Tab-separated table of C-alpha atoms and ligand atoms in Angstrom:
chain	number	residue	atom	x	y	z
A	55	UNK	CA	9.170	76.994	-18.985
A	56	UNK	CA	9.797	73.456	-20.286
A	57	UNK	CA	7.320	70.850	-19.632
A	58	UNK	CA	9.195	67.150	-18.463
A	59	UNK	CA	7.187	64.188	-18.079
A	60	UNK	CA	8.623	61.462	-15.435
A	61	UNK	CA	7.508	58.073	-15.758
A	62	UNK	CA	5.495	57.268	-13.034
A	63	UNK	CA	4.993	53.904	-13.108
A	64	UNK	CA	7.438	52.665	-9.990
A	65	UNK	CA	10.237	53.674	-8.984
A	66	UNK	CA	12.189	57.046	-7.283
A	67	UNK	CA	9.469	59.575	-9.456
A	68	UNK	CA	9.160	61.931	-7.200
A	69	UNK	CA	12.458	62.708	-6.669
A	70	UNK	CA	13.068	63.687	-9.829
A	71	UNK	CA	9.788	65.608	-9.868
A	72	UNK	CA	10.593	67.786	-7.068
A	73	UNK	CA	14.069	69.058	-7.897
A	74	UNK	CA	12.563	69.947	-11.608
A	75	UNK	CA	10.261	72.140	-10.201
A	76	UNK	CA	13.012	73.666	-7.776
A	77	UNK	CA	14.792	74.381	-10.963
A	78	UNK	CA	11.220	76.054	-12.510
A	79	UNK	CA	10.251	73.110	-14.935
A	80	UNK	CA	6.429	72.132	-15.035
A	81	UNK	CA	6.518	68.279	-14.522
A	82	UNK	CA	3.757	65.769	-15.797
A	83	UNK	CA	3.604	62.434	-13.933
A	84	UNK	CA	2.923	59.758	-17.255
A	85	UNK	CA	0.976	56.586	-16.551
A	86	UNK	CA	-0.486	57.011	-20.036
A	87	UNK	CA	0.455	57.203	-23.916
A	88	UNK	CA	-1.576	60.340	-23.857
A	89	UNK	CA	0.047	62.031	-21.288
A	90	UNK	CA	3.367	62.175	-23.213
A	91	UNK	CA	1.540	65.173	-25.762
A	92	UNK	CA	3.103	68.271	-25.432
A	93	UNK	CA	6.278	67.304	-23.268
A	94	UNK	CA	9.865	68.728	-23.993
A	95	UNK	CA	11.642	65.632	-22.558
A	96	UNK	CA	11.027	63.054	-20.250
A	97	UNK	CA	12.507	61.172	-17.118
A	98	UNK	CA	12.597	57.246	-16.820
A	99	UNK	CA	13.645	56.963	-12.867
A	100	UNK	CA	15.036	53.933	-10.933
A	101	UNK	CA	13.410	51.245	-9.433
A	102	UNK	CA	13.326	47.922	-10.656
A	103	UNK	CA	13.417	47.966	-14.484
A	104	UNK	CA	11.839	44.486	-14.661
A	105	UNK	CA	8.960	45.973	-13.099
A	106	UNK	CA	9.032	48.906	-15.104
A	107	UNK	CA	9.274	46.706	-18.399
A	108	UNK	CA	5.849	44.905	-17.276
A	109	UNK	CA	4.100	47.864	-16.339
A	110	UNK	CA	4.788	49.548	-19.614
A	111	UNK	CA	3.903	46.613	-21.768
A	112	UNK	CA	0.505	46.437	-19.547
A	113	UNK	CA	-0.264	50.205	-20.050
A	114	UNK	CA	0.361	50.083	-23.762
A	115	UNK	CA	3.443	52.838	-23.552
A	116	UNK	CA	6.000	50.638	-24.728
A	117	UNK	CA	5.806	51.840	-28.938
A	118	UNK	CA	4.909	55.575	-27.654
A	119	UNK	CA	7.801	56.138	-25.889
A	120	UNK	CA	9.895	54.619	-28.357
A	121	UNK	CA	8.260	57.039	-30.651
A	122	UNK	CA	9.004	59.666	-28.446
A	123	UNK	CA	12.338	59.283	-28.026
A	124	UNK	CA	12.853	58.989	-31.563
A	125	UNK	CA	12.671	62.797	-31.479
A	126	UNK	CA	12.462	64.287	-27.899
A	127	UNK	CA	14.836	64.040	-24.925
A	128	UNK	CA	15.153	60.797	-22.504
A	129	UNK	CA	17.073	60.050	-19.735
A	130	UNK	CA	16.938	57.097	-17.803
A	131	UNK	CA	18.172	57.082	-14.295
A	132	UNK	CA	19.722	53.534	-13.163
A	133	UNK	CA	16.955	50.869	-13.747
A	134	UNK	CA	15.544	53.815	-16.393
A	135	UNK	CA	19.218	53.581	-18.343
A	136	UNK	CA	18.679	49.554	-18.830
A	137	UNK	CA	14.912	50.130	-20.087
A	138	UNK	CA	16.738	52.759	-22.580
A	139	UNK	CA	19.208	50.660	-23.891
A	140	UNK	CA	19.841	48.290	-26.721
A	141	UNK	CA	21.990	45.406	-25.421
A	142	UNK	CA	21.037	44.685	-21.693
A	143	UNK	CA	21.879	40.760	-22.710
A	144	UNK	CA	18.656	39.898	-20.614
A	145	UNK	CA	14.873	39.049	-22.228
A	146	UNK	CA	12.577	41.424	-20.749
A	147	UNK	CA	10.866	44.700	-22.036
A	148	UNK	CA	13.059	47.324	-23.154
A	149	UNK	CA	13.001	50.627	-25.952
A	150	UNK	CA	16.194	49.239	-26.857
A	151	UNK	CA	16.811	53.106	-28.107
A	152	UNK	CA	20.404	54.325	-26.953
A	153	UNK	CA	23.175	52.344	-28.286
A	154	UNK	CA	25.142	51.297	-24.909
A	155	UNK	CA	25.621	47.352	-23.868
A	156	UNK	CA	24.418	47.459	-20.017
A	157	UNK	CA	24.534	44.953	-17.171
A	158	UNK	CA	22.064	44.693	-14.605
A	159	UNK	CA	23.108	44.832	-10.654
A	160	UNK	CA	27.089	45.046	-12.408
A	161	UNK	CA	28.838	45.593	-8.372
A	162	UNK	CA	27.802	42.295	-6.960
A	163	UNK	CA	26.494	42.047	-3.952
A	164	UNK	CA	28.741	43.048	-1.280
A	165	UNK	CA	28.871	46.270	-2.456
A	166	UNK	CA	24.708	46.706	-3.884
A	167	UNK	CA	24.851	50.404	-2.915
A	168	UNK	CA	27.961	53.301	-2.582
A	169	UNK	CA	28.415	56.883	-2.746
A	170	UNK	CA	31.202	58.124	-5.086
A	171	UNK	CA	32.385	61.415	-6.802
A	172	UNK	CA	32.798	61.509	-10.327
A	173	UNK	CA	34.251	63.852	-12.177
A	174	UNK	CA	31.509	65.255	-15.529
A	175	UNK	CA	32.193	67.862	-18.085
A	176	UNK	CA	29.015	69.120	-18.852
A	177	UNK	CA	30.143	71.289	-20.811
A	178	UNK	CA	29.114	74.367	-18.949
A	179	UNK	CA	31.191	77.931	-19.549
A	180	UNK	CA	30.685	78.237	-15.866
A	181	UNK	CA	32.853	75.965	-13.883
A	182	UNK	CA	30.231	73.612	-13.083
A	183	UNK	CA	33.003	70.354	-13.423
A	184	UNK	CA	35.072	71.523	-11.521
A	185	UNK	CA	33.086	70.640	-8.410
A	186	UNK	CA	33.372	66.419	-8.268
A	187	UNK	CA	29.890	65.200	-8.561
A	188	UNK	CA	28.233	63.145	-5.896
A	189	UNK	CA	27.025	60.106	-7.251
A	190	UNK	CA	24.837	57.556	-5.028
A	191	UNK	CA	24.462	53.643	-6.937
A	192	UNK	CA	21.691	51.389	-5.491
A	193	UNK	CA	22.260	47.911	-6.941
A	194	UNK	CA	22.982	49.595	-9.876
A	195	UNK	CA	23.781	48.245	-13.661
A	196	UNK	CA	27.454	49.708	-15.894
A	197	UNK	CA	27.600	50.622	-18.726
A	198	UNK	CA	29.797	48.076	-20.525
A	199	UNK	CA	29.935	49.907	-23.511
A	200	UNK	CA	28.819	52.495	-26.293
A	201	UNK	CA	28.086	52.142	-29.798
A	202	UNK	CA	28.100	54.292	-32.614
A	203	UNK	CA	27.357	57.890	-31.614
A	204	UNK	CA	26.756	57.487	-27.764
A	205	UNK	CA	29.650	58.825	-25.664
A	206	UNK	CA	30.414	58.163	-22.247
A	207	UNK	CA	29.655	60.821	-19.837
A	208	UNK	CA	31.104	60.300	-16.797
A	209	UNK	CA	33.987	57.360	-15.639
A	210	UNK	CA	34.922	55.670	-12.358
A	211	UNK	CA	38.822	56.062	-11.471
A	212	UNK	CA	38.877	52.614	-13.421
A	213	UNK	CA	37.467	53.740	-16.303
A	214	UNK	CA	34.335	51.807	-16.260
A	215	UNK	CA	31.238	54.060	-17.491
A	216	UNK	CA	28.771	55.104	-15.457
A	217	UNK	CA	26.997	57.941	-17.644
A	218	UNK	CA	26.669	58.331	-21.482
A	219	UNK	CA	25.036	60.627	-23.717
A	220	UNK	CA	23.785	59.888	-27.781
A	221	UNK	CA	22.499	62.550	-28.890
A	222	UNK	CA	18.929	63.861	-26.706
A	223	UNK	CA	19.733	60.334	-25.364
A	224	UNK	CA	21.017	60.443	-21.903
A	225	UNK	CA	21.491	57.367	-19.304
A	226	UNK	CA	23.328	57.475	-15.743
A	227	UNK	CA	23.169	54.140	-13.558
A	228	UNK	CA	23.464	56.600	-10.694
A	229	UNK	CA	20.932	58.407	-8.567
A	230	UNK	CA	21.355	62.271	-9.581
A	231	UNK	CA	17.665	62.548	-7.818
A	232	UNK	CA	18.733	61.199	-4.479
A	233	UNK	CA	21.543	64.319	-3.865
A	234	UNK	CA	20.318	68.029	-3.717
A	235	UNK	CA	22.967	68.521	-6.680
A	236	UNK	CA	21.500	69.418	-9.609
A	237	UNK	CA	23.401	69.753	-12.340
A	238	UNK	CA	22.871	66.697	-13.933
A	239	UNK	CA	19.059	68.063	-13.705
A	240	UNK	CA	20.282	71.591	-15.241
A	241	UNK	CA	22.127	69.386	-18.201
A	242	UNK	CA	19.140	67.300	-18.805
A	243	UNK	CA	16.690	70.794	-19.329
A	244	UNK	CA	19.545	72.457	-21.514
A	245	UNK	CA	19.212	69.221	-23.823
A	246	UNK	CA	15.129	69.136	-23.751
A	247	UNK	CA	15.901	73.069	-25.636
B	549	LIG	N1	19.031	46.507	-9.901
B	549	LIG	C1	17.627	47.146	-10.601
B	549	LIG	C2	17.532	46.817	-12.121
B	549	LIG	O1	17.887	45.635	-12.293
B	549	LIG	C3	17.940	48.783	-10.333
B	549	LIG	C4	18.433	49.606	-9.552
B	549	LIG	C5	17.924	50.635	-9.385
B	549	LIG	O2	17.324	51.714	-10.104
B	549	LIG	N2	18.046	51.694	-7.920
B	549	LIG	O3	16.537	47.248	-12.261
Protein backbone atom coordinates (compact mmCIF):
# COMPACT_ATOMS: atom_id res chain seq x y z
CA UNK A 1 0.00 0.00 0.00
CA UNK A 2 1.30 3.46 -0.91
CA UNK A 3 1.77 6.06 1.79
CA UNK A 4 1.00 9.45 0.30
CA UNK A 5 1.20 12.87 1.93
CA UNK A 6 -1.04 15.82 1.17
CA UNK A 7 0.42 19.19 2.07
CA UNK A 8 -2.26 20.50 4.41
CA UNK A 9 -1.23 24.13 4.98
CA UNK A 10 -4.08 25.67 2.97
CA UNK A 11 -6.40 24.87 0.09
CA UNK A 12 -8.10 21.79 -1.33
CA UNK A 13 -6.13 19.04 0.40
CA UNK A 14 -9.10 17.11 1.82
CA UNK A 15 -10.50 16.39 -1.65
CA UNK A 16 -7.19 14.77 -2.64
CA UNK A 17 -7.20 12.73 0.55
CA UNK A 18 -10.69 11.36 -0.13
CA UNK A 19 -9.76 10.30 -3.67
CA UNK A 20 -6.48 8.70 -2.61
CA UNK A 21 -8.13 6.75 0.20
CA UNK A 22 -10.78 5.54 -2.20
CA UNK A 23 -7.90 4.13 -4.29
CA UNK A 24 -6.55 2.30 -1.27
CA UNK A 25 -3.64 4.60 -0.37
CA UNK A 26 -2.74 5.53 3.19
CA UNK A 27 -2.84 9.32 3.47
CA UNK A 28 -0.89 11.59 5.81
CA UNK A 29 -1.70 15.29 6.21
CA UNK A 30 1.64 17.12 6.19
CA UNK A 31 2.12 20.33 8.14
CA UNK A 32 5.55 19.69 9.67
CA UNK A 33 8.85 18.49 8.15
CA UNK A 34 8.92 15.27 10.21
CA UNK A 35 5.64 14.19 8.64
CA UNK A 36 7.45 13.73 5.31
CA UNK A 37 9.30 10.71 6.73
CA UNK A 38 8.34 7.42 5.13
CA UNK A 39 6.10 8.89 2.42
CA UNK A 40 6.17 7.49 -1.13
CA UNK A 41 4.86 10.72 -2.63
CA UNK A 42 3.29 14.07 -1.82
CA UNK A 43 0.53 16.20 -3.33
CA UNK A 44 0.60 19.99 -3.08
CA UNK A 45 -3.03 21.11 -3.46
CA UNK A 46 -4.64 24.09 -5.10
CA UNK A 47 -5.41 27.16 -3.05
CA UNK A 48 -3.43 30.38 -3.00
CA UNK A 49 0.22 29.94 -3.89
CA UNK A 50 1.31 33.03 -1.94
CA UNK A 51 -0.34 31.68 1.23
CA UNK A 52 1.03 28.18 0.78
CA UNK A 53 4.50 29.68 0.22
CA UNK A 54 4.34 31.91 3.30
CA UNK A 55 3.14 29.08 5.53
CA UNK A 56 5.78 26.71 4.15
CA UNK A 57 8.43 29.27 5.13
CA UNK A 58 6.86 29.76 8.58
CA UNK A 59 6.78 25.99 9.27
CA UNK A 60 10.34 25.43 8.05
CA UNK A 61 9.08 23.25 5.20
CA UNK A 62 10.75 24.85 2.18
CA UNK A 63 14.09 23.02 2.30
CA UNK A 64 12.66 19.66 3.50
CA UNK A 65 10.12 19.78 0.64
CA UNK A 66 12.89 20.52 -1.88
CA UNK A 67 14.91 17.59 -0.55
CA UNK A 68 11.82 15.35 -0.70
CA UNK A 69 11.14 16.36 -4.32
CA UNK A 70 14.67 15.43 -5.38
CA UNK A 71 14.00 11.76 -4.58
CA UNK A 72 10.27 11.21 -4.35
CA UNK A 73 7.15 11.78 -6.43
CA UNK A 74 5.64 15.25 -6.08
CA UNK A 75 2.41 16.47 -7.69
CA UNK A 76 1.26 20.08 -7.64
CA UNK A 77 -2.30 21.01 -8.64
CA UNK A 78 -3.00 24.63 -9.58
CA UNK A 79 -1.43 26.73 -6.80
CA UNK A 80 0.65 23.62 -6.06
CA UNK A 81 1.93 23.61 -9.64
CA UNK A 82 3.01 27.25 -9.22
CA UNK A 83 4.78 26.31 -5.97
CA UNK A 84 6.59 23.47 -7.75
CA UNK A 85 7.87 25.49 -10.73
CA UNK A 86 11.30 26.98 -11.32
CA UNK A 87 10.08 30.06 -13.19
CA UNK A 88 6.96 31.96 -12.15
CA UNK A 89 8.17 35.46 -13.06
CA UNK A 90 7.23 36.76 -9.61
CA UNK A 91 8.91 37.14 -6.26
CA UNK A 92 7.18 34.78 -3.82
CA UNK A 93 8.41 31.64 -1.99
CA UNK A 94 8.43 28.59 -4.28
CA UNK A 95 10.17 25.22 -4.33
CA UNK A 96 11.73 25.90 -7.75
CA UNK A 97 12.06 22.19 -8.56
CA UNK A 98 10.32 21.66 -11.86
CA UNK A 99 11.72 22.97 -15.12
CA UNK A 100 8.61 24.79 -16.32
CA UNK A 101 7.64 28.43 -16.81
CA UNK A 102 4.24 29.09 -15.32
CA UNK A 103 2.10 32.25 -15.15
CA UNK A 104 -0.39 32.88 -12.36
CA UNK A 105 -4.01 33.72 -13.16
CA UNK A 106 -3.26 33.42 -16.87
CA UNK A 107 -6.88 33.02 -17.93
CA UNK A 108 -7.96 36.49 -16.79
CA UNK A 109 -11.10 37.71 -15.10
CA UNK A 110 -13.80 36.83 -17.62
CA UNK A 111 -12.93 33.16 -17.53
CA UNK A 112 -11.84 32.90 -13.90
CA UNK A 113 -13.31 29.42 -13.80
CA UNK A 114 -14.28 27.02 -16.56
CA UNK A 115 -14.42 23.35 -17.43
CA UNK A 116 -13.21 21.66 -20.56
CA UNK A 117 -12.46 18.20 -21.92
CA UNK A 118 -8.81 17.25 -22.26
CA UNK A 119 -7.18 14.41 -24.09
CA UNK A 120 -4.52 13.02 -21.79
CA UNK A 121 -2.05 10.26 -22.55
CA UNK A 122 -1.95 8.35 -19.28
CA UNK A 123 0.23 5.75 -20.96
CA UNK A 124 -1.88 2.83 -19.79
CA UNK A 125 -2.63 -0.22 -21.89
CA UNK A 126 -6.29 -0.30 -20.77
CA UNK A 127 -7.44 2.42 -23.14
CA UNK A 128 -7.79 4.86 -20.25
CA UNK A 129 -6.85 7.79 -22.51
CA UNK A 130 -9.71 7.10 -24.90
CA UNK A 131 -12.13 8.96 -22.62
CA UNK A 132 -11.62 12.73 -22.42
CA UNK A 133 -10.74 14.06 -18.98
CA UNK A 134 -13.19 16.69 -17.68
CA UNK A 135 -10.89 19.34 -16.22
CA UNK A 136 -11.98 22.05 -13.78
CA UNK A 137 -10.00 25.32 -13.97
CA UNK A 138 -10.28 27.82 -11.10
CA UNK A 139 -8.25 31.02 -11.45
CA UNK A 140 -5.76 28.71 -13.05
CA UNK A 141 -2.19 29.40 -14.05
CA UNK A 142 -0.81 28.35 -17.44
CA UNK A 143 2.32 26.37 -18.18
CA UNK A 144 3.87 28.74 -20.72
CA UNK A 145 6.82 26.50 -21.52
CA UNK A 146 8.47 23.25 -20.53
CA UNK A 147 12.25 23.05 -20.45
CA UNK A 148 14.94 20.39 -20.15
CA UNK A 149 13.45 17.00 -19.33
CA UNK A 150 9.94 18.32 -18.66
CA UNK A 151 7.24 17.21 -21.12
CA UNK A 152 3.68 18.39 -21.78
CA UNK A 153 1.10 15.84 -20.60
CA UNK A 154 -2.10 17.66 -21.55
CA UNK A 155 -2.86 20.64 -23.78
CA UNK A 156 -5.90 22.72 -24.62
CA UNK A 157 -7.15 22.51 -28.20
CA UNK A 158 -5.10 25.58 -29.09
CA UNK A 159 -1.95 23.92 -27.80
CA UNK A 160 -1.61 25.71 -24.47
CA UNK A 161 -0.03 23.38 -21.90
CA UNK A 162 -2.09 22.59 -18.80
CA UNK A 163 -0.27 19.52 -17.43
CA UNK A 164 3.37 18.48 -17.51
CA UNK A 165 5.68 15.82 -16.16
CA UNK A 166 9.40 15.77 -15.42
CA UNK A 167 10.53 12.43 -14.02
CA UNK A 168 8.77 12.07 -10.67
CA UNK A 169 7.40 15.62 -10.78
CA UNK A 170 3.86 16.24 -12.00
CA UNK A 171 2.08 19.57 -12.51
CA UNK A 172 -1.59 20.12 -13.41
CA UNK A 173 -3.04 23.63 -13.52
CA UNK A 174 -6.59 22.30 -13.10
CA UNK A 175 -8.26 20.34 -10.27
CA UNK A 176 -8.58 16.57 -10.80
CA UNK A 177 -9.57 16.21 -7.13
CA UNK A 178 -12.85 18.05 -7.79
CA UNK A 179 -14.24 15.41 -10.14
CA UNK A 180 -14.90 11.72 -9.59
CA UNK A 181 -12.51 10.80 -12.43
CA UNK A 182 -9.57 9.30 -10.57
CA UNK A 183 -7.22 8.68 -13.52
CA UNK A 184 -4.74 11.40 -12.54
CA UNK A 185 -4.61 10.08 -8.98
CA UNK A 186 -4.01 6.54 -10.27
CA UNK A 187 -1.36 7.90 -12.63
CA UNK A 188 0.37 9.61 -9.70
CA UNK A 189 0.21 6.49 -7.55
CA UNK A 190 2.00 4.65 -10.38
CA UNK A 191 4.68 7.37 -10.34
CA UNK A 192 5.37 6.72 -6.66
CA UNK A 193 6.35 3.09 -7.28
N1 LIG B 1 -4.80 31.75 -8.47
C1 LIG B 1 -4.19 30.92 -7.46
C2 LIG B 1 -2.71 31.26 -7.30
O1 LIG B 1 -2.17 32.00 -8.09
C3 LIG B 1 -4.33 29.45 -7.81
C4 LIG B 1 -5.78 29.07 -7.83
C5 LIG B 1 -6.04 27.64 -7.48
O2 LIG B 1 -5.20 26.95 -6.90
N2 LIG B 1 -7.22 27.19 -7.79
O3 LIG B 1 -2.11 30.82 -6.38
